[in-house]
mmCIF file of C-alpha atoms in Angstrom:
data_model
loop_
_atom_site.group_PDB
_atom_site.id
_atom_site.type_symbol
_atom_site.label_atom_id
_atom_site.label_comp_id
_atom_site.label_asym_id
_atom_site.label_seq_id
_atom_site.Cartn_x
_atom_site.Cartn_y
_atom_site.Cartn_z
ATOM 1 C CA MET A 1 0.000 0.000 0.000
ATOM 2 C CA GLN A 2 1.287 3.452 -0.913
ATOM 3 C CA ASN A 3 2.303 5.739 1.950
ATOM 4 C CA TYR A 4 -0.160 8.681 1.920
ATOM 5 C CA HIS A 5 1.341 10.489 4.918
ATOM 6 C CA LYS A 6 1.896 13.787 3.090
ATOM 7 C CA GLU A 7 -1.556 13.753 1.455
ATOM 8 C CA LEU A 8 -3.276 12.954 4.750
ATOM 9 C CA GLU A 9 -1.446 15.715 6.596
ATOM 10 C CA LEU A 10 -2.523 18.231 3.964
ATOM 11 C CA ALA A 11 -6.099 16.942 4.057
ATOM 12 C CA CYS A 12 -6.242 17.201 7.844
ATOM 13 C CA GLU A 13 -4.989 20.784 7.722
ATOM 14 C CA LYS A 14 -7.638 21.759 5.196
ATOM 15 C CA PHE A 15 -10.312 19.939 7.198
ATOM 16 C CA ARG A 16 -9.204 21.785 10.343
ATOM 17 C CA LYS A 17 -9.663 25.158 8.616
ATOM 18 C CA VAL A 18 -13.156 24.170 7.528
ATOM 19 C CA LEU A 19 -14.074 23.201 11.091
ATOM 20 C CA GLU A 20 -12.563 26.375 12.569
ATOM 21 C CA GLY A 21 -14.664 28.476 10.234
ATOM 22 C CA GLN A 22 -17.834 26.616 11.147
ATOM 23 C CA LEU A 23 -17.159 26.808 14.887
ATOM 24 C CA LYS A 24 -16.744 30.574 14.559
ATOM 25 C CA ARG A 25 -20.086 30.660 12.728
ATOM 26 C CA VAL A 26 -21.712 28.793 15.617
ATOM 27 C CA GLU A 27 -20.477 31.433 18.058
ATOM 28 C CA ASP A 28 -21.775 34.180 15.773
ATOM 29 C CA MET A 29 -25.220 32.540 15.690
ATOM 30 C CA LYS A 30 -25.282 32.328 19.480
ATOM 31 C CA SER A 31 -24.767 36.090 19.754
ATOM 32 C CA GLN A 32 -27.410 37.176 17.224
ATOM 33 C CA GLY A 33 -30.191 39.595 18.151
ATOM 34 C CA ASP A 34 -33.807 39.766 17.023
ATOM 35 C CA PHE A 35 -35.245 40.245 13.537
ATOM 36 C CA VAL A 36 -35.238 43.803 12.185
ATOM 37 C CA ASP A 37 -38.500 45.720 12.625
ATOM 38 C CA TYR A 38 -39.104 47.455 9.288
ATOM 39 C CA SER A 39 -41.805 49.686 10.738
ATOM 40 C CA THR A 40 -39.152 51.499 12.764
ATOM 41 C CA LEU A 41 -36.967 52.369 9.767
ATOM 42 C CA GLU A 42 -37.089 55.897 8.390
ATOM 43 C CA THR A 43 -36.440 54.572 4.875
ATOM 44 C CA ILE A 44 -36.436 50.962 3.692
ATOM 45 C CA LYS A 45 -33.555 50.614 1.241
ATOM 46 C CA ILE A 46 -34.088 48.036 -1.510
ATOM 47 C CA GLY A 47 -30.890 47.118 -3.334
ATOM 48 C CA VAL A 48 -31.393 45.903 -6.902
ATOM 49 C CA CYS A 49 -28.807 43.489 -8.375
ATOM 50 C CA GLY A 50 -29.505 42.441 -11.949
ATOM 51 C CA GLY A 51 -27.014 39.569 -11.978
ATOM 52 C CA ASP A 52 -26.182 38.213 -15.430
ATOM 53 C CA GLY A 53 -27.724 36.258 -18.306
ATOM 54 C CA ILE A 54 -31.443 37.050 -18.325
ATOM 55 C CA GLY A 55 -31.114 38.408 -14.784
ATOM 56 C CA PRO A 56 -30.967 42.122 -15.665
ATOM 57 C CA VAL A 57 -34.012 41.780 -17.950
ATOM 58 C CA ILE A 58 -36.372 40.127 -15.475
ATOM 59 C CA THR A 59 -35.029 42.077 -12.504
ATOM 60 C CA ALA A 60 -35.645 45.398 -14.269
ATOM 61 C CA GLN A 61 -39.233 44.325 -14.835
ATOM 62 C CA ALA A 62 -39.671 43.359 -11.203
ATOM 63 C CA ARG A 63 -38.296 46.708 -10.101
ATOM 64 C CA ARG A 64 -40.641 48.519 -12.497
ATOM 65 C CA VAL A 65 -43.674 46.760 -11.027
ATOM 66 C CA LEU A 66 -42.452 47.335 -7.475
ATOM 67 C CA GLU A 67 -41.944 51.040 -8.115
ATOM 68 C CA PHE A 68 -45.462 51.161 -9.552
ATOM 69 C CA ILE A 69 -47.079 49.517 -6.537
ATOM 70 C CA LEU A 70 -44.923 51.498 -4.056
ATOM 71 C CA LYS A 71 -45.157 54.854 -5.840
ATOM 72 C CA ASP A 72 -46.629 56.730 -2.879
ATOM 73 C CA LEU A 73 -44.049 55.363 -0.422
ATOM 74 C CA VAL A 74 -41.169 56.159 -2.770
ATOM 75 C CA GLU A 75 -42.414 59.722 -3.218
ATOM 76 C CA ALA A 76 -42.762 60.063 0.562
ATOM 77 C CA GLY A 77 -39.191 58.833 1.089
ATOM 78 C CA LYS A 78 -40.328 55.739 2.982
ATOM 79 C CA VAL A 79 -38.854 53.382 0.369
ATOM 80 C CA SER A 80 -35.827 53.910 -1.868
ATOM 81 C CA PHE A 81 -34.229 51.791 -4.589
ATOM 82 C CA VAL A 82 -30.443 51.424 -4.830
ATOM 83 C CA ASP A 83 -28.739 50.126 -7.985
ATOM 84 C CA ILE A 84 -25.965 47.646 -7.216
ATOM 85 C CA GLU A 85 -23.715 46.795 -10.152
ATOM 86 C CA GLY A 86 -20.910 44.291 -10.438
ATOM 87 C CA LEU A 87 -22.579 40.933 -9.812
ATOM 88 C CA THR A 88 -21.978 39.715 -13.354
ATOM 89 C CA ILE A 89 -19.950 36.575 -13.956
ATOM 90 C CA GLU A 90 -17.384 38.627 -15.896
ATOM 91 C CA ASN A 91 -16.728 40.986 -12.991
ATOM 92 C CA ARG A 92 -16.712 38.181 -10.458
ATOM 93 C CA ILE A 93 -14.113 36.269 -12.486
ATOM 94 C CA GLN A 94 -12.018 39.400 -12.952
ATOM 95 C CA LYS A 95 -12.064 40.088 -9.192
ATOM 96 C CA GLY A 96 -11.636 36.397 -8.339
ATOM 97 C CA LYS A 97 -14.497 36.445 -5.842
ATOM 98 C CA ALA A 98 -18.053 35.131 -5.672
ATOM 99 C CA ILE A 99 -19.067 38.642 -4.585
ATOM 100 C CA PRO A 100 -16.495 41.432 -5.073
ATOM 101 C CA ASP A 101 -15.739 43.519 -1.980
ATOM 102 C CA ASP A 102 -17.315 46.725 -3.299
ATOM 103 C CA VAL A 103 -20.498 44.850 -4.208
ATOM 104 C CA MET A 104 -20.668 43.294 -0.746
ATOM 105 C CA GLU A 105 -20.266 46.704 0.868
ATOM 106 C CA ALA A 106 -23.138 48.049 -1.242
ATOM 107 C CA LEU A 107 -25.327 45.093 -0.299
ATOM 108 C CA LYS A 108 -24.761 45.615 3.405
ATOM 109 C CA VAL A 109 -25.960 49.229 3.184
ATOM 110 C CA CYS A 110 -29.404 47.973 2.113
ATOM 111 C CA HIS A 111 -32.130 46.321 4.175
ATOM 112 C CA ILE A 112 -33.697 44.338 1.333
ATOM 113 C CA ILE A 113 -32.109 42.928 -1.824
ATOM 114 C CA LEU A 114 -33.916 42.154 -5.076
ATOM 115 C CA LYS A 115 -31.494 39.898 -6.919
ATOM 116 C CA GLY A 116 -31.518 38.529 -10.438
ATOM 117 C CA PRO A 117 -30.065 35.114 -11.367
ATOM 118 C CA THR A 118 -26.289 34.748 -11.502
ATOM 119 C CA THR A 119 -24.078 32.253 -13.317
ATOM 120 C CA THR A 120 -22.130 29.734 -11.257
ATOM 121 C CA PRO A 121 -19.174 28.122 -13.068
ATOM 122 C CA GLN A 122 -19.140 24.344 -12.967
ATOM 123 C CA LYS A 123 -16.196 22.019 -13.364
ATOM 124 C CA GLY A 124 -15.261 21.619 -17.011
ATOM 125 C CA SER A 125 -16.764 24.943 -18.054
ATOM 126 C CA GLY A 126 -13.341 26.510 -18.572
ATOM 127 C CA MET A 127 -14.147 29.209 -16.003
ATOM 128 C CA PRO A 128 -12.409 29.588 -12.614
ATOM 129 C CA ASN A 129 -13.792 27.728 -9.583
ATOM 130 C CA ILE A 130 -15.733 30.646 -8.110
ATOM 131 C CA GLU A 131 -18.311 29.964 -5.431
ATOM 132 C CA SER A 132 -21.985 30.553 -6.211
ATOM 133 C CA ALA A 133 -22.891 34.215 -5.639
ATOM 134 C CA ASN A 134 -26.153 33.005 -4.089
ATOM 135 C CA VAL A 135 -24.365 30.783 -1.606
ATOM 136 C CA ALA A 136 -21.815 33.496 -0.804
ATOM 137 C CA MET A 137 -24.538 36.091 -0.229
ATOM 138 C CA ARG A 138 -26.563 33.770 1.962
ATOM 139 C CA LYS A 139 -23.519 33.043 4.106
ATOM 140 C CA ALA A 140 -22.196 36.617 4.277
ATOM 141 C CA LEU A 141 -25.602 38.092 5.184
ATOM 142 C CA ASP A 142 -26.663 35.004 7.169
ATOM 143 C CA LEU A 143 -29.820 34.492 5.117
ATOM 144 C CA PHE A 144 -30.580 31.198 6.780
ATOM 145 C CA ALA A 145 -34.110 30.531 5.526
ATOM 146 C CA ASN A 146 -35.036 29.958 1.892
ATOM 147 C CA ILE A 147 -38.809 30.046 1.568
ATOM 148 C CA ARG A 148 -40.461 28.844 -1.643
ATOM 149 C CA PRO A 149 -44.253 28.787 -1.971
ATOM 150 C CA VAL A 150 -45.989 26.655 -4.610
ATOM 151 C CA LYS A 151 -49.708 27.044 -5.271
ATOM 152 C CA VAL A 152 -51.953 25.275 -7.792
ATOM 153 C CA PRO A 153 -55.508 25.698 -6.469
ATOM 154 C CA GLU A 154 -57.211 23.422 -8.991
ATOM 155 C CA GLU A 155 -54.870 20.581 -7.973
ATOM 156 C CA GLY A 156 -55.290 21.198 -4.251
ATOM 157 C CA ILE A 157 -51.621 22.154 -3.994
ATOM 158 C CA ASN A 158 -50.647 24.788 -1.444
ATOM 159 C CA TRP A 159 -47.107 24.084 -0.259
ATOM 160 C CA THR A 160 -44.561 26.281 1.464
ATOM 161 C CA ILE A 161 -41.050 24.891 1.414
ATOM 162 C CA PHE A 162 -38.609 25.955 4.132
ATOM 163 C CA ARG A 163 -35.098 25.106 2.990
ATOM 164 C CA GLU A 164 -32.211 25.637 5.384
ATOM 165 C CA ASN A 165 -29.948 27.996 3.500
ATOM 166 C CA THR A 166 -26.509 28.181 5.103
ATOM 167 C CA GLU A 167 -25.577 24.623 6.005
ATOM 168 C CA GLY A 168 -25.817 21.139 4.471
ATOM 169 C CA GLY A 169 -23.876 20.289 1.331
ATOM 170 C CA TYR A 170 -23.903 23.930 0.184
ATOM 171 C CA ALA A 171 -22.261 25.376 3.297
ATOM 172 C CA VAL A 172 -18.698 24.621 2.259
ATOM 173 C CA GLY A 173 -19.315 23.326 -1.236
ATOM 174 C CA SER A 174 -16.303 25.145 -2.630
ATOM 175 C CA SER A 175 -14.014 23.898 0.174
ATOM 176 C CA GLY A 176 -13.791 20.293 -0.919
ATOM 177 C CA PHE A 177 -10.546 19.006 -2.307
ATOM 178 C CA ASN A 178 -8.791 16.140 -4.010
ATOM 179 C CA VAL A 179 -6.873 14.201 -1.364
ATOM 180 C CA THR A 180 -5.162 12.262 -4.153
ATOM 181 C CA ASP A 181 -5.818 11.858 -7.853
ATOM 182 C CA ASP A 182 -8.144 9.006 -6.871
ATOM 183 C CA LEU A 183 -9.938 10.376 -3.788
ATOM 184 C CA ALA A 184 -12.039 13.538 -3.592
ATOM 185 C CA VAL A 185 -13.821 14.850 -0.501
ATOM 186 C CA ASP A 186 -16.613 17.365 0.076
ATOM 187 C CA PHE A 187 -18.342 18.312 3.323
ATOM 188 C CA THR A 188 -21.836 18.481 4.799
ATOM 189 C CA ILE A 189 -22.364 20.753 7.792
ATOM 190 C CA THR A 190 -25.147 20.745 10.394
ATOM 191 C CA THR A 191 -25.329 22.786 13.606
ATOM 192 C CA LYS A 192 -27.833 22.769 16.454
ATOM 193 C CA GLN A 193 -28.320 26.540 16.089
ATOM 194 C CA GLY A 194 -28.855 26.341 12.327
ATOM 195 C CA SER A 195 -31.429 23.565 12.569
ATOM 196 C CA ASP A 196 -33.250 25.203 15.464
ATOM 197 C CA ARG A 197 -33.745 28.590 13.833
ATOM 198 C CA ILE A 198 -35.033 27.283 10.491
ATOM 199 C CA ALA A 199 -37.392 24.929 12.343
ATOM 200 C CA ARG A 200 -38.746 27.727 14.523
ATOM 201 C CA LEU A 201 -39.389 29.889 11.480
ATOM 202 C CA ALA A 202 -41.215 27.048 9.684
ATOM 203 C CA TYR A 203 -43.376 26.071 12.660
ATOM 204 C CA ASP A 204 -44.154 29.696 13.469
ATOM 205 C CA TYR A 205 -45.255 30.202 9.852
ATOM 206 C CA ALA A 206 -47.458 27.099 10.050
ATOM 207 C CA ARG A 207 -49.081 28.345 13.260
ATOM 208 C CA LYS A 208 -49.668 31.908 12.019
ATOM 209 C CA ASN A 209 -51.182 30.692 8.748
ATOM 210 C CA GLY A 210 -53.355 27.950 10.224
ATOM 211 C CA LEU A 211 -51.433 25.153 8.518
ATOM 212 C CA GLY A 212 -51.690 21.989 10.565
ATOM 213 C CA ARG A 213 -48.827 19.906 9.212
ATOM 214 C CA VAL A 214 -45.051 20.203 8.948
ATOM 215 C CA SER A 215 -43.214 17.473 7.025
ATOM 216 C CA LEU A 216 -39.544 16.884 7.869
ATOM 217 C CA VAL A 217 -37.580 15.668 4.855
ATOM 218 C CA THR A 218 -34.117 14.074 5.248
ATOM 219 C CA LYS A 219 -32.088 10.963 4.473
ATOM 220 C CA ALA A 220 -31.433 10.297 8.152
ATOM 221 C CA ASN A 221 -31.574 6.554 7.531
ATOM 222 C CA VAL A 222 -28.324 6.836 5.529
ATOM 223 C CA ILE A 223 -26.788 10.225 6.420
ATOM 224 C CA LYS A 224 -27.116 9.397 10.088
ATOM 225 C CA THR A 225 -25.080 12.106 11.806
ATOM 226 C CA THR A 226 -25.843 15.400 10.066
ATOM 227 C CA ASP A 227 -29.341 14.536 8.804
ATOM 228 C CA GLY A 228 -30.002 12.685 12.060
ATOM 229 C CA ASN A 229 -29.098 15.748 14.124
ATOM 230 C CA PHE A 230 -31.239 17.982 11.895
ATOM 231 C CA LEU A 231 -34.193 15.655 12.450
ATOM 232 C CA GLU A 232 -33.712 15.510 16.211
ATOM 233 C CA ASP A 233 -33.403 19.292 16.533
ATOM 234 C CA CYS A 234 -36.542 19.834 14.432
ATOM 235 C CA HIS A 235 -38.500 17.452 16.663
ATOM 236 C CA LYS A 236 -37.441 19.448 19.728
ATOM 237 C CA VAL A 237 -38.955 22.548 18.122
ATOM 238 C CA ALA A 238 -42.035 20.578 17.050
ATOM 239 C CA ASP A 239 -42.722 19.785 20.713
ATOM 240 C CA LEU A 240 -43.326 23.527 21.235
ATOM 241 C CA TYR A 241 -46.158 23.433 18.675
ATOM 242 C CA PRO A 242 -48.369 20.558 19.877
ATOM 243 C CA GLU A 243 -51.307 21.565 17.671
ATOM 244 C CA ILE A 244 -49.268 20.948 14.516
ATOM 245 C CA ILE A 245 -48.834 17.441 13.121
ATOM 246 C CA THR A 246 -45.220 16.541 12.373
ATOM 247 C CA ASP A 247 -44.371 13.726 10.016
ATOM 248 C CA GLU A 248 -41.108 12.427 8.541
ATOM 249 C CA TRP A 249 -40.213 11.598 4.958
ATOM 250 C CA TYR A 250 -37.062 10.483 3.226
ATOM 251 C CA ALA A 251 -36.059 12.829 0.415
ATOM 252 C CA ASP A 252 -36.358 10.210 -2.325
ATOM 253 C CA ILE A 253 -39.840 9.134 -1.206
ATOM 254 C CA MET A 254 -40.953 12.762 -0.965
ATOM 255 C CA THR A 255 -40.060 13.323 -4.619
ATOM 256 C CA ALA A 256 -42.364 10.421 -5.445
ATOM 257 C CA LYS A 257 -45.218 11.504 -3.172
ATOM 258 C CA LEU A 258 -45.320 14.994 -4.656
ATOM 259 C CA VAL A 259 -46.523 13.403 -7.903
ATOM 260 C CA ASP A 260 -49.040 11.213 -6.054
ATOM 261 C CA LYS A 261 -52.331 13.029 -6.644
ATOM 262 C CA LYS A 262 -53.975 11.442 -3.608
ATOM 263 C CA ARG A 263 -51.188 12.095 -1.142
ATOM 264 C CA ARG A 264 -49.747 15.441 -2.266
ATOM 265 C CA LYS A 265 -52.802 17.417 -1.142
ATOM 266 C CA ASP A 266 -51.920 16.551 2.460
ATOM 267 C CA PHE A 267 -48.618 18.425 2.446
ATOM 268 C CA LYS A 268 -48.589 21.964 3.834
ATOM 269 C CA VAL A 269 -45.158 23.032 5.102
ATOM 270 C CA LEU A 270 -42.040 21.112 4.088
ATOM 271 C CA LEU A 271 -38.894 21.573 6.198
ATOM 272 C CA LEU A 272 -35.619 20.373 4.691
ATOM 273 C CA PRO A 273 -31.829 20.668 4.830
ATOM 274 C CA ASN A 274 -30.214 22.698 2.073
ATOM 275 C CA LEU A 275 -29.516 20.242 -0.757
ATOM 276 C CA TYR A 276 -32.801 18.326 -0.529
ATOM 277 C CA GLY A 277 -34.677 21.607 -0.330
ATOM 278 C CA ASP A 278 -33.066 22.826 -3.536
ATOM 279 C CA ILE A 279 -33.981 19.686 -5.467
ATOM 280 C CA ILE A 280 -37.489 19.196 -4.134
ATOM 281 C CA SER A 281 -38.506 22.850 -4.450
ATOM 282 C CA ASP A 282 -37.531 22.771 -8.131
ATOM 283 C CA GLU A 283 -39.643 19.656 -8.617
ATOM 284 C CA ALA A 284 -42.508 21.300 -6.764
ATOM 285 C CA ALA A 285 -42.302 24.410 -8.952
ATOM 286 C CA GLU A 286 -43.030 22.284 -12.034
ATOM 287 C CA PHE A 287 -46.610 21.803 -10.843
ATOM 288 C CA GLN A 288 -47.047 25.572 -10.852
ATOM 289 C CA GLY A 289 -45.712 25.940 -14.378
ATOM 290 C CA GLY A 290 -41.965 25.492 -13.994
ATOM 291 C CA VAL A 291 -39.098 27.176 -12.211
ATOM 292 C CA GLY A 292 -39.664 30.261 -14.323
ATOM 293 C CA THR A 293 -42.872 30.917 -12.370
ATOM 294 C CA ALA A 294 -41.419 30.549 -8.881
ATOM 295 C CA GLY A 295 -39.759 33.104 -6.668
ATOM 296 C CA CYS A 296 -38.282 32.729 -3.225
ATOM 297 C CA ALA A 297 -37.320 34.616 -0.107
ATOM 298 C CA ASN A 298 -33.974 34.358 1.671
ATOM 299 C CA ILE A 299 -34.538 35.543 5.214
ATOM 300 C CA GLY A 300 -32.100 36.465 7.944
ATOM 301 C CA LYS A 301 -32.459 38.491 11.103
ATOM 302 C CA LYS A 302 -30.813 41.622 9.681
ATOM 303 C CA TYR A 303 -31.108 41.235 5.892
ATOM 304 C CA ALA A 304 -33.492 39.637 3.412
ATOM 305 C CA MET A 305 -32.972 38.812 -0.261
ATOM 306 C CA PHE A 306 -35.634 37.967 -2.849
ATOM 307 C CA GLU A 307 -34.943 36.203 -6.121
ATOM 308 C CA ALA A 308 -36.039 33.744 -8.780
ATOM 309 C CA ILE A 309 -35.338 30.079 -8.074
ATOM 310 C CA HIS A 310 -33.938 29.433 -11.552
ATOM 311 C CA GLY A 311 -30.589 30.148 -13.178
ATOM 312 C CA SER A 312 -29.358 32.852 -15.507
ATOM 313 C CA ALA A 313 -30.186 31.066 -18.797
ATOM 314 C CA PRO A 314 -27.171 32.442 -20.738
ATOM 315 C CA ARG A 315 -28.257 30.546 -23.853
ATOM 316 C CA MET A 316 -31.332 32.772 -24.123
ATOM 317 C CA VAL A 317 -28.985 35.748 -24.291
ATOM 318 C CA THR A 318 -26.692 34.255 -26.922
ATOM 319 C CA GLU A 319 -29.727 33.282 -29.008
ATOM 320 C CA GLY A 320 -31.167 36.796 -28.761
ATOM 321 C CA ARG A 321 -34.193 35.706 -26.737
ATOM 322 C CA ALA A 322 -33.546 37.541 -23.465
ATOM 323 C CA LYS A 323 -36.384 40.003 -24.050
ATOM 324 C CA TYR A 324 -38.805 37.067 -24.071
ATOM 325 C CA ALA A 325 -37.717 35.836 -20.623
ATOM 326 C CA ASP A 326 -40.490 35.168 -18.109
ATOM 327 C CA PRO A 327 -40.456 37.732 -15.265
ATOM 328 C CA CYS A 328 -43.000 35.814 -13.153
ATOM 329 C CA SER A 329 -40.348 34.263 -10.930
ATOM 330 C CA MET A 330 -39.078 37.694 -9.916
ATOM 331 C CA LEU A 331 -42.582 39.106 -9.644
ATOM 332 C CA ARG A 332 -43.607 36.250 -7.330
ATOM 333 C CA ALA A 333 -40.521 37.066 -5.274
ATOM 334 C CA CYS A 334 -41.785 40.651 -5.070
ATOM 335 C CA VAL A 335 -45.002 39.380 -3.482
ATOM 336 C CA MET A 336 -42.903 37.857 -0.714
ATOM 337 C CA LEU A 337 -40.808 41.025 -0.457
ATOM 338 C CA LEU A 338 -43.873 43.188 0.099
ATOM 339 C CA SER A 339 -45.214 40.785 2.706
ATOM 340 C CA HIS A 340 -41.876 40.662 4.509
ATOM 341 C CA ILE A 341 -41.655 44.441 4.963
ATOM 342 C CA GLY A 342 -45.186 44.561 6.368
ATOM 343 C CA LEU A 343 -47.171 45.577 3.278
ATOM 344 C CA GLN A 344 -49.436 42.534 3.173
ATOM 345 C CA ASP A 345 -52.307 44.341 1.442
ATOM 346 C CA ARG A 346 -50.042 45.266 -1.474
ATOM 347 C CA ALA A 347 -48.551 41.775 -1.509
ATOM 348 C CA ASP A 348 -52.021 40.270 -1.773
ATOM 349 C CA LYS A 349 -52.928 42.675 -4.566
ATOM 350 C CA LEU A 350 -49.820 41.817 -6.601
ATOM 351 C CA GLU A 351 -50.368 38.098 -6.055
ATOM 352 C CA ARG A 352 -53.953 38.450 -7.263
ATOM 353 C CA ALA A 353 -52.818 40.348 -10.356
ATOM 354 C CA LEU A 354 -50.259 37.649 -11.154
ATOM 355 C CA ASP A 355 -52.852 34.915 -10.744
ATOM 356 C CA ILE A 356 -55.145 36.735 -13.182
ATOM 357 C CA CYS A 357 -52.375 37.309 -15.715
ATOM 358 C CA SER A 358 -50.800 33.851 -15.458
ATOM 359 C CA PHE A 359 -53.685 31.479 -14.773
ATOM 360 C CA GLU A 360 -57.018 33.131 -15.572
ATOM 361 C CA GLU A 361 -57.168 35.754 -18.358
ATOM 362 C CA LYS A 362 -53.775 34.975 -19.904
ATOM 363 C CA LYS A 363 -54.030 37.768 -22.474
ATOM 364 C CA TYR A 364 -50.253 37.690 -22.800
ATOM 365 C CA VAL A 365 -48.412 34.384 -22.591
ATOM 366 C CA ILE A 366 -44.670 34.049 -22.114
ATOM 367 C CA THR A 367 -43.083 31.274 -24.177
ATOM 368 C CA GLY A 368 -39.450 32.309 -24.018
ATOM 369 C CA ARG A 369 -39.496 32.915 -27.759
ATOM 370 C CA ASP A 370 -41.015 35.303 -30.284
ATOM 371 C CA THR A 371 -44.131 33.111 -30.272
ATOM 372 C CA GLY A 372 -45.102 34.786 -26.990
ATOM 373 C CA ALA A 373 -45.079 38.096 -25.204
ATOM 374 C CA THR A 374 -41.963 40.009 -24.263
ATOM 375 C CA CYS A 375 -40.934 40.603 -20.685
ATOM 376 C CA ASP A 376 -41.905 44.289 -21.040
ATOM 377 C CA GLU A 377 -45.337 43.444 -22.440
ATOM 378 C CA PHE A 378 -46.049 41.098 -19.559
ATOM 379 C CA GLY A 379 -44.920 43.727 -17.047
ATOM 380 C CA ASP A 380 -47.304 46.249 -18.625
ATOM 381 C CA TYR A 381 -50.075 43.648 -18.433
ATOM 382 C CA VAL A 382 -49.463 43.121 -14.700
ATOM 383 C CA MET A 383 -49.532 46.866 -13.992
ATOM 384 C CA GLN A 384 -52.713 47.322 -16.019
ATOM 385 C CA THR A 385 -54.277 44.517 -13.994
ATOM 386 C CA LEU A 386 -53.132 46.100 -10.742
ATOM 387 C CA THR A 387 -54.836 49.336 -11.752
ATOM 388 C CA SER A 388 -58.127 47.535 -12.263
ATOM 389 C CA LEU A 389 -58.124 45.800 -8.873
#
């Protein structure tokens, strides 16, 4: 057997650095304060990051609709929009960072971030190994909860997916390494504090919205330590909400049960670690019309970021189809943004307008090509509908 002493020493040193970083994060979580109260802010600052690919197109449309529905608050100085440039893949590669320092500084000046999709290089793409801007932002701003609603009334589907956002396989996804040419290692991270806070948010949401079931989704039968700890910590929180039914599902079985027409109507709130939440929420979005229709919230105690759940679709840009991109994902995210800052009446109004435009009247249909409406035309349609409500 070959002597791997040197390789193992190097691996242990890298592993130690990963653990040191996570232990520091645990201490930071222990010292956190309460959630920000937006009603006490003189001006709510909304930072707008277009991202890249189709991101700038659909984000501009979302901003246009937001400015329309918030016109009186903007004029009164209660809400302001801040343009944040530099989150393109080209700039990130040039700076060698998932989020360049000047962009991060601009983000931290804002209370709310409206973010377009960004490109994440994958192995073999020929681009540098830069961490996902989404993952970097979630970690830097501690946006620990990813919340993705899916609603298809005629199918009896009304799910809200709570995906832990800062741990799991994504937490240190760019910190894996090749121990040798034959052995590669990545890491999965779970902490008591991380599991507890996402569980409390999910159960509190279920209680406030009269939803009587929370489904815990893991692979704790195989990933026994990290998934097992997540499951145990969630059950401890569940004990504080005795009126809510808690059930357990393995991630693979959940993907099957979501397509089971008899069973899927039973699901209300799904609570999952990071990787499973990413996969299952994308599957769930297909019932609503695809990932292009779904937005999400990324919630922390100090900051919140709202975005589409899909990628940057660079091929649409190279094929000259960017103007036909569907803005519904970003507009659905705006519904959640309005609700988060305490403007539930406006959130409800925008959601109703989107339901009319997307599911009922459908005067303009987005196809992603010149066979359908442009992004601008659909935005106009939404604002016209808002005016009539």
